């Protein structure tokens, strides 16, 4: 039994349902951010991130900063690329556009390689693009929360190393870290940026990153100073290195309670990451099969494009999210409306991450599938369809 | 009785001890950041900030953003001043230097007006400086956490309106909002930036600001786009306006649990802000009297320069913070070491904000004063002084 107050089950693509111990960590009593007890919790959290990202290279640099996932874009855009330099943005939905805007804010030139909604740029298209310009970074949204499209970051990274080895491979893993496999060293990634509130299973409020040695070296060889203050690696890297070495250090006050919650969830989920990825895949397959059984399709048509973190479900013709979401809520389940501007009224989003997936005793997924079936039927009936 | 686990009393200048109900709000179950329940809590929190800042001008704009207090400097520096424009930074400690660095990161020219440690620039010095250049902004650290120096923001704002009416008056209120009086409209301030974890009494992780109509208009008349993405007012102002109008809106996921905690503490502290300021003044006077009784002095020598949020206590000759802080910890009280680089080894900092001040049943202040007396005596004895 959960110790939490009764509430509808939150199955949007983040924030997600929380484990009781994680939520209890949020209520940790007041502590000095430079006292030994907290320094240890922060330092260990950084080390646990290495485990989650499967990196053993000591030159990899984890970062935990107060902010939303969006802040990770600023960290990349203001530290790892300079004014006038080129970035290739692989676009699989809303978050490609936004990352491109962020890069341009700091003076980079962003070229977007767009795919039709629900699809992703092909490797041959990416190869062609990489050969046209000397890109300093390529960005890939691992799972685009607006479309549920999964990118093959391993294959893209291999391609980049082959045709444009100096291009930094930057993965937006906001909706993937903690449920989709990421082998940072083995796949030779340079940046994975994420947030606390999705498959990591912590409340929102933390921007989390892993940087490669290549990324750190790129930063060190900048010609111009970092273009942001709060997002400057000059300010943060020494702090993170000190905390991980259990030395107190100050640039800005860390969100102590959120870091406790992060520590709790990372301790839980790094026990067996391979199993965690496997169970997310299995449950995702079950959701997708149920969606197909209802005669519904996904925005991501091809199975290899379908994320395991969430499912973007196309509604039957004539039905819009406001026709279905209240029916789900009535049945104790919260899904999200569409987010991709061009087709927001045509689909809903079902997030399946974290305890809702890993703890079958909660029955969250079966309840959601049943509620979806009933709500769609009800909506069709109401519309005379 | 507190429901919190037994722990040493945290009396550093932030984070501070928390009220039980505030900490319990941190464990709120998962909620959609665009669902009606959370939108209401966020919207009301923004409205409560108007009350805390004593502003009734509907054009004043409150902001609540995931980040530390430092992020507020980026918001000012990337939105309210442009490349090559001048900023006058009144320096009363560590935080003046840092704000100047932030302004310069985004291309402004920062001129610092420095006072000797423990003092603040005089009104005539400020007047003289304002007459030398056309400053777009003047920044004032209301309480510099590194020195415990209080600035007279009301008098500075009056002076600015008289001699340089177009200069935006920017107050760094990180260590003052919630315990030092701030009358935003009456004093004609343009920006007060703060954080959640000091006298507001919420855990760390929120950057909080109030902007005046004049500040918003300055932003709207920028020649260049905002110089940051995560800190851009273009991205955040519409979101805040929507939330306050109880309309869901999305730019980046807000830290839902922290916002709940903020709502709880703002509801408590806005019940009677005048009384809150008065009790902080009274308790601060008591601390300062006790420090004087111990034969000790403060960094801020003149009474009018002394903050009510904290006391920076100069240690006896030959005694350093590591000689005293463990004795305090042993007695269940945590103070902070010095932070101002030039004299860090010569003083300690005693924070007195929030429930430790407003709830006499906790006995935090008396316990701390007694522990200070004993620890100083013990340290002197150990050094043969």
PDB file of N, CA, C and O in Angstrom, chain B residues 319-356:
ATOM      1  N   UNK B 319      41.234  33.186  16.624  1.00  0.00           N
ATOM      2  CA  UNK B 319      40.208  32.133  16.518  1.00  0.00           C
ATOM      3  C   UNK B 319      39.658  32.145  15.077  1.00  0.00           C
ATOM      4  O   UNK B 319      39.377  33.215  14.538  1.00  0.00           O
ATOM      5  N   UNK B 320      39.543  30.960  14.489  1.00  0.00           N
ATOM      6  CA  UNK B 320      39.005  30.869  13.129  1.00  0.00           C
ATOM      7  C   UNK B 320      37.713  30.033  13.153  1.00  0.00           C
ATOM      8  O   UNK B 320      37.449  29.350  14.151  1.00  0.00           O
ATOM      9  N   UNK B 321      36.952  30.070  12.069  1.00  0.00           N
ATOM     10  CA  UNK B 321      35.698  29.306  12.062  1.00  0.00           C
ATOM     11  C   UNK B 321      35.851  27.828  12.466  1.00  0.00           C
ATOM     12  O   UNK B 321      35.024  27.322  13.239  1.00  0.00           O
ATOM     13  N   UNK B 322      36.888  27.109  11.986  1.00  0.00           N
ATOM     14  CA  UNK B 322      36.994  25.692  12.398  1.00  0.00           C
ATOM     15  C   UNK B 322      37.220  25.511  13.908  1.00  0.00           C
ATOM     16  O   UNK B 322      37.083  24.407  14.433  1.00  0.00           O
ATOM     17  N   UNK B 323      37.584  26.581  14.597  1.00  0.00           N
ATOM     18  CA  UNK B 323      37.730  26.496  16.061  1.00  0.00           C
ATOM     19  C   UNK B 323      36.382  26.572  16.767  1.00  0.00           C
ATOM     20  O   UNK B 323      36.255  26.146  17.914  1.00  0.00           O
ATOM     21  N   UNK B 324      35.396  27.133  16.098  1.00  0.00           N
ATOM     22  CA  UNK B 324      34.117  27.425  16.756  1.00  0.00           C
ATOM     23  C   UNK B 324      32.957  26.589  16.222  1.00  0.00           C
ATOM     24  O   UNK B 324      32.109  26.126  16.999  1.00  0.00           O
ATOM     25  N   UNK B 325      32.937  26.377  14.900  1.00  0.00           N
ATOM     26  CA  UNK B 325      31.771  25.710  14.304  1.00  0.00           C
ATOM     27  C   UNK B 325      31.538  24.296  14.849  1.00  0.00           C
ATOM     28  O   UNK B 325      30.386  23.925  15.114  1.00  0.00           O
ATOM     29  N   UNK B 326      32.588  23.480  15.060  1.00  0.00           N
ATOM     30  CA  UNK B 326      32.328  22.132  15.614  1.00  0.00           C
ATOM     31  C   UNK B 326      31.722  22.190  17.015  1.00  0.00           C
ATOM     32  O   UNK B 326      30.895  21.355  17.371  1.00  0.00           O
ATOM     33  N   UNK B 327      32.119  23.188  17.799  1.00  0.00           N
ATOM     34  CA  UNK B 327      31.542  23.352  19.133  1.00  0.00           C
ATOM     35  C   UNK B 327      30.055  23.667  19.057  1.00  0.00           C
ATOM     36  O   UNK B 327      29.259  23.185  19.865  1.00  0.00           O
ATOM     37  N   UNK B 328      29.689  24.450  18.060  1.00  0.00           N
ATOM     38  CA  UNK B 328      28.272  24.775  17.848  1.00  0.00           C
ATOM     39  C   UNK B 328      27.510  23.517  17.420  1.00  0.00           C
ATOM     40  O   UNK B 328      26.435  23.219  17.933  1.00  0.00           O
ATOM     41  N   UNK B 329      28.098  22.785  16.480  1.00  0.00           N
ATOM     42  CA  UNK B 329      27.452  21.563  15.980  1.00  0.00           C
ATOM     43  C   UNK B 329      27.230  20.576  17.135  1.00  0.00           C
ATOM     44  O   UNK B 329      26.165  19.968  17.248  1.00  0.00           O
ATOM     45  N   UNK B 330      28.252  20.470  17.979  1.00  0.00           N
ATOM     46  CA  UNK B 330      28.168  19.583  19.148  1.00  0.00           C
ATOM     47  C   UNK B 330      26.973  19.963  20.032  1.00  0.00           C
ATOM     48  O   UNK B 330      26.351  19.118  20.662  1.00  0.00           O
ATOM     49  N   UNK B 331      26.665  21.224  20.022  1.00  0.00           N
ATOM     50  CA  UNK B 331      25.535  21.728  20.827  1.00  0.00           C
ATOM     51  C   UNK B 331      24.245  21.800  20.025  1.00  0.00           C
ATOM     52  O   UNK B 331      23.278  22.443  20.425  1.00  0.00           O
ATOM     53  N   UNK B 332      24.262  21.161  18.857  1.00  0.00           N
ATOM     54  CA  UNK B 332      23.010  21.044  18.093  1.00  0.00           C
ATOM     55  C   UNK B 332      22.637  22.246  17.252  1.00  0.00           C
ATOM     56  O   UNK B 332      21.474  22.413  16.875  1.00  0.00           O
ATOM     57  N   UNK B 333      23.620  23.083  16.931  1.00  0.00           N
ATOM     58  CA  UNK B 333      23.335  24.307  16.182  1.00  0.00           C
ATOM     59  C   UNK B 333      24.330  24.433  15.026  1.00  0.00           C
ATOM     60  O   UNK B 333      25.534  24.283  15.234  1.00  0.00           O
ATOM     61  N   UNK B 334      23.831  24.710  13.843  1.00  0.00           N
ATOM     62  CA  UNK B 334      24.723  24.868  12.690  1.00  0.00           C
ATOM     63  C   UNK B 334      24.744  26.322  12.221  1.00  0.00           C
ATOM     64  O   UNK B 334      23.724  26.869  11.819  1.00  0.00           O
ATOM     65  N   UNK B 335      25.916  26.936  12.301  1.00  0.00           N
ATOM     66  CA  UNK B 335      26.157  28.267  11.739  1.00  0.00           C
ATOM     67  C   UNK B 335      26.994  28.074  10.468  1.00  0.00           C
ATOM     68  O   UNK B 335      27.481  26.978  10.202  1.00  0.00           O
ATOM     69  N   UNK B 336      27.180  29.155   9.712  1.00  0.00           N
ATOM     70  CA  UNK B 336      27.993  29.074   8.493  1.00  0.00           C
ATOM     71  C   UNK B 336      29.348  29.735   8.710  1.00  0.00           C
ATOM     72  O   UNK B 336      29.485  30.664   9.516  1.00  0.00           O
ATOM     73  N   UNK B 337      30.335  29.267   7.961  1.00  0.00           N
ATOM     74  CA  UNK B 337      31.659  29.896   7.975  1.00  0.00           C
ATOM     75  C   UNK B 337      31.598  31.212   7.204  1.00  0.00           C
ATOM     76  O   UNK B 337      30.578  31.546   6.608  1.00  0.00           O
ATOM     77  N   UNK B 338      32.694  31.940   7.208  1.00  0.00           N
ATOM     78  CA  UNK B 338      32.776  33.178   6.428  1.00  0.00           C
ATOM     79  C   UNK B 338      32.721  32.880   4.941  1.00  0.00           C
ATOM     80  O   UNK B 338      33.082  31.781   4.510  1.00  0.00           O
ATOM     81  N   UNK B 339      32.279  33.854   4.148  1.00  0.00           N
ATOM     82  CA  UNK B 339      32.178  33.626   2.702  1.00  0.00           C
ATOM     83  C   UNK B 339      32.959  34.676   1.911  1.00  0.00           C
ATOM     84  O   UNK B 339      33.384  34.426   0.791  1.00  0.00           O
ATOM     85  N   UNK B 340      33.157  35.850   2.501  1.00  0.00           N
ATOM     86  CA  UNK B 340      33.860  36.915   1.781  1.00  0.00           C
ATOM     87  C   UNK B 340      35.349  36.561   1.746  1.00  0.00           C
ATOM     88  O   UNK B 340      36.016  36.512   2.783  1.00  0.00           O
ATOM     89  N   UNK B 341      35.852  36.342   0.519  1.00  0.00           N
ATOM     90  CA  UNK B 341      37.200  35.799   0.350  1.00  0.00           C
ATOM     91  C   UNK B 341      38.263  36.487   1.210  1.00  0.00           C
ATOM     92  O   UNK B 341      39.087  35.828   1.840  1.00  0.00           O
ATOM     93  N   UNK B 342      38.218  37.822   1.214  1.00  0.00           N
ATOM     94  CA  UNK B 342      39.308  38.553   1.875  1.00  0.00           C
ATOM     95  C   UNK B 342      39.414  38.296   3.377  1.00  0.00           C
ATOM     96  O   UNK B 342      40.480  38.471   3.965  1.00  0.00           O
ATOM     97  N   UNK B 343      38.275  37.932   4.007  1.00  0.00           N
ATOM     98  CA  UNK B 343      38.298  37.783   5.468  1.00  0.00           C
ATOM     99  C   UNK B 343      37.577  36.524   5.944  1.00  0.00           C
ATOM    100  O   UNK B 343      37.148  36.435   7.105  1.00  0.00           O
ATOM    101  N   UNK B 344      37.450  35.543   5.029  1.00  0.00           N
ATOM    102  CA  UNK B 344      36.644  34.347   5.346  1.00  0.00           C
ATOM    103  C   UNK B 344      37.068  33.675   6.648  1.00  0.00           C
ATOM    104  O   UNK B 344      36.243  33.103   7.361  1.00  0.00           O
ATOM    105  N   UNK B 345      38.338  33.729   6.981  1.00  0.00           N
ATOM    106  CA  UNK B 345      38.812  33.003   8.162  1.00  0.00           C
ATOM    107  C   UNK B 345      38.575  33.782   9.460  1.00  0.00           C
ATOM    108  O   UNK B 345      38.924  33.316  10.543  1.00  0.00           O
ATOM    109  N   UNK B 346      38.003  34.958   9.360  1.00  0.00           N
ATOM    110  CA  UNK B 346      37.895  35.812  10.539  1.00  0.00           C
ATOM    111  C   UNK B 346      36.484  35.937  11.103  1.00  0.00           C
ATOM    112  O   UNK B 346      36.267  36.635  12.085  1.00  0.00           O
ATOM    113  N   UNK B 347      35.511  35.289  10.464  1.00  0.00           N
ATOM    114  CA  UNK B 347      34.132  35.481  10.962  1.00  0.00           C
ATOM    115  C   UNK B 347      33.247  34.281  10.684  1.00  0.00           C
ATOM    116  O   UNK B 347      33.614  33.402   9.908  1.00  0.00           O
ATOM    117  N   UNK B 348      32.125  34.251  11.386  1.00  0.00           N
ATOM    118  CA  UNK B 348      31.101  33.229  11.150  1.00  0.00           C
ATOM    119  C   UNK B 348      29.760  33.923  10.927  1.00  0.00           C
ATOM    120  O   UNK B 348      29.610  35.106  11.229  1.00  0.00           O
ATOM    121  N   UNK B 349      28.813  33.154  10.358  1.00  0.00           N
ATOM    122  CA  UNK B 349      27.511  33.751  10.031  1.00  0.00           C
ATOM    123  C   UNK B 349      26.375  32.997  10.718  1.00  0.00           C
ATOM    124  O   UNK B 349      26.297  31.776  10.662  1.00  0.00           O
ATOM    125  N   UNK B 350      25.513  33.744  11.356  1.00  0.00           N
ATOM    126  CA  UNK B 350      24.373  33.228  12.112  1.00  0.00           C
ATOM    127  C   UNK B 350      23.122  33.721  11.371  1.00  0.00           C
ATOM    128  O   UNK B 350      22.855  34.924  11.314  1.00  0.00           O
ATOM    129  N   UNK B 351      22.383  32.797  10.771  1.00  0.00           N
ATOM    130  CA  UNK B 351      21.154  33.178  10.073  1.00  0.00           C
ATOM    131  C   UNK B 351      19.972  33.087  11.021  1.00  0.00           C
ATOM    132  O   UNK B 351      19.827  32.085  11.734  1.00  0.00           O
ATOM    133  N   UNK B 352      19.156  34.125  11.050  1.00  0.00           N
ATOM    134  CA  UNK B 352      17.947  34.073  11.898  1.00  0.00           C
ATOM    135  C   UNK B 352      16.750  34.539  11.096  1.00  0.00           C
ATOM    136  O   UNK B 352      16.430  35.724  11.033  1.00  0.00           O
ATOM    137  N   UNK B 353      16.139  33.547  10.456  1.00  0.00           N
ATOM    138  CA  UNK B 353      14.989  33.799   9.564  1.00  0.00           C
ATOM    139  C   UNK B 353      13.954  32.702   9.764  1.00  0.00           C
ATOM    140  O   UNK B 353      14.278  31.597  10.206  1.00  0.00           O
ATOM    141  N   UNK B 354      12.719  33.026   9.398  1.00  0.00           N
ATOM    142  CA  UNK B 354      11.656  32.016   9.318  1.00  0.00           C
ATOM    143  C   UNK B 354      11.229  31.461  10.656  1.00  0.00           C
ATOM    144  O   UNK B 354      11.234  32.171  11.663  1.00  0.00           O
ATOM    145  N   UNK B 355      10.859  30.186  10.661  1.00  0.00           N
ATOM    146  CA  UNK B 355      10.255  29.589  11.868  1.00  0.00           C
ATOM    147  C   UNK B 355      11.160  29.673  13.086  1.00  0.00           C
ATOM    148  O   UNK B 355      10.665  29.727  14.218  1.00  0.00           O
ATOM    149  N   UNK B 356      12.463  29.682  12.893  1.00  0.00           N
ATOM    150  CA  UNK B 356      13.369  29.806  14.045  1.00  0.00           C
ATOM    151  C   UNK B 356      13.146  31.134  14.772  1.00  0.00           C
ATOM    152  O   UNK B 356      13.418  31.249  15.967  1.00  0.00           O
TER     153      UNK B 356
END
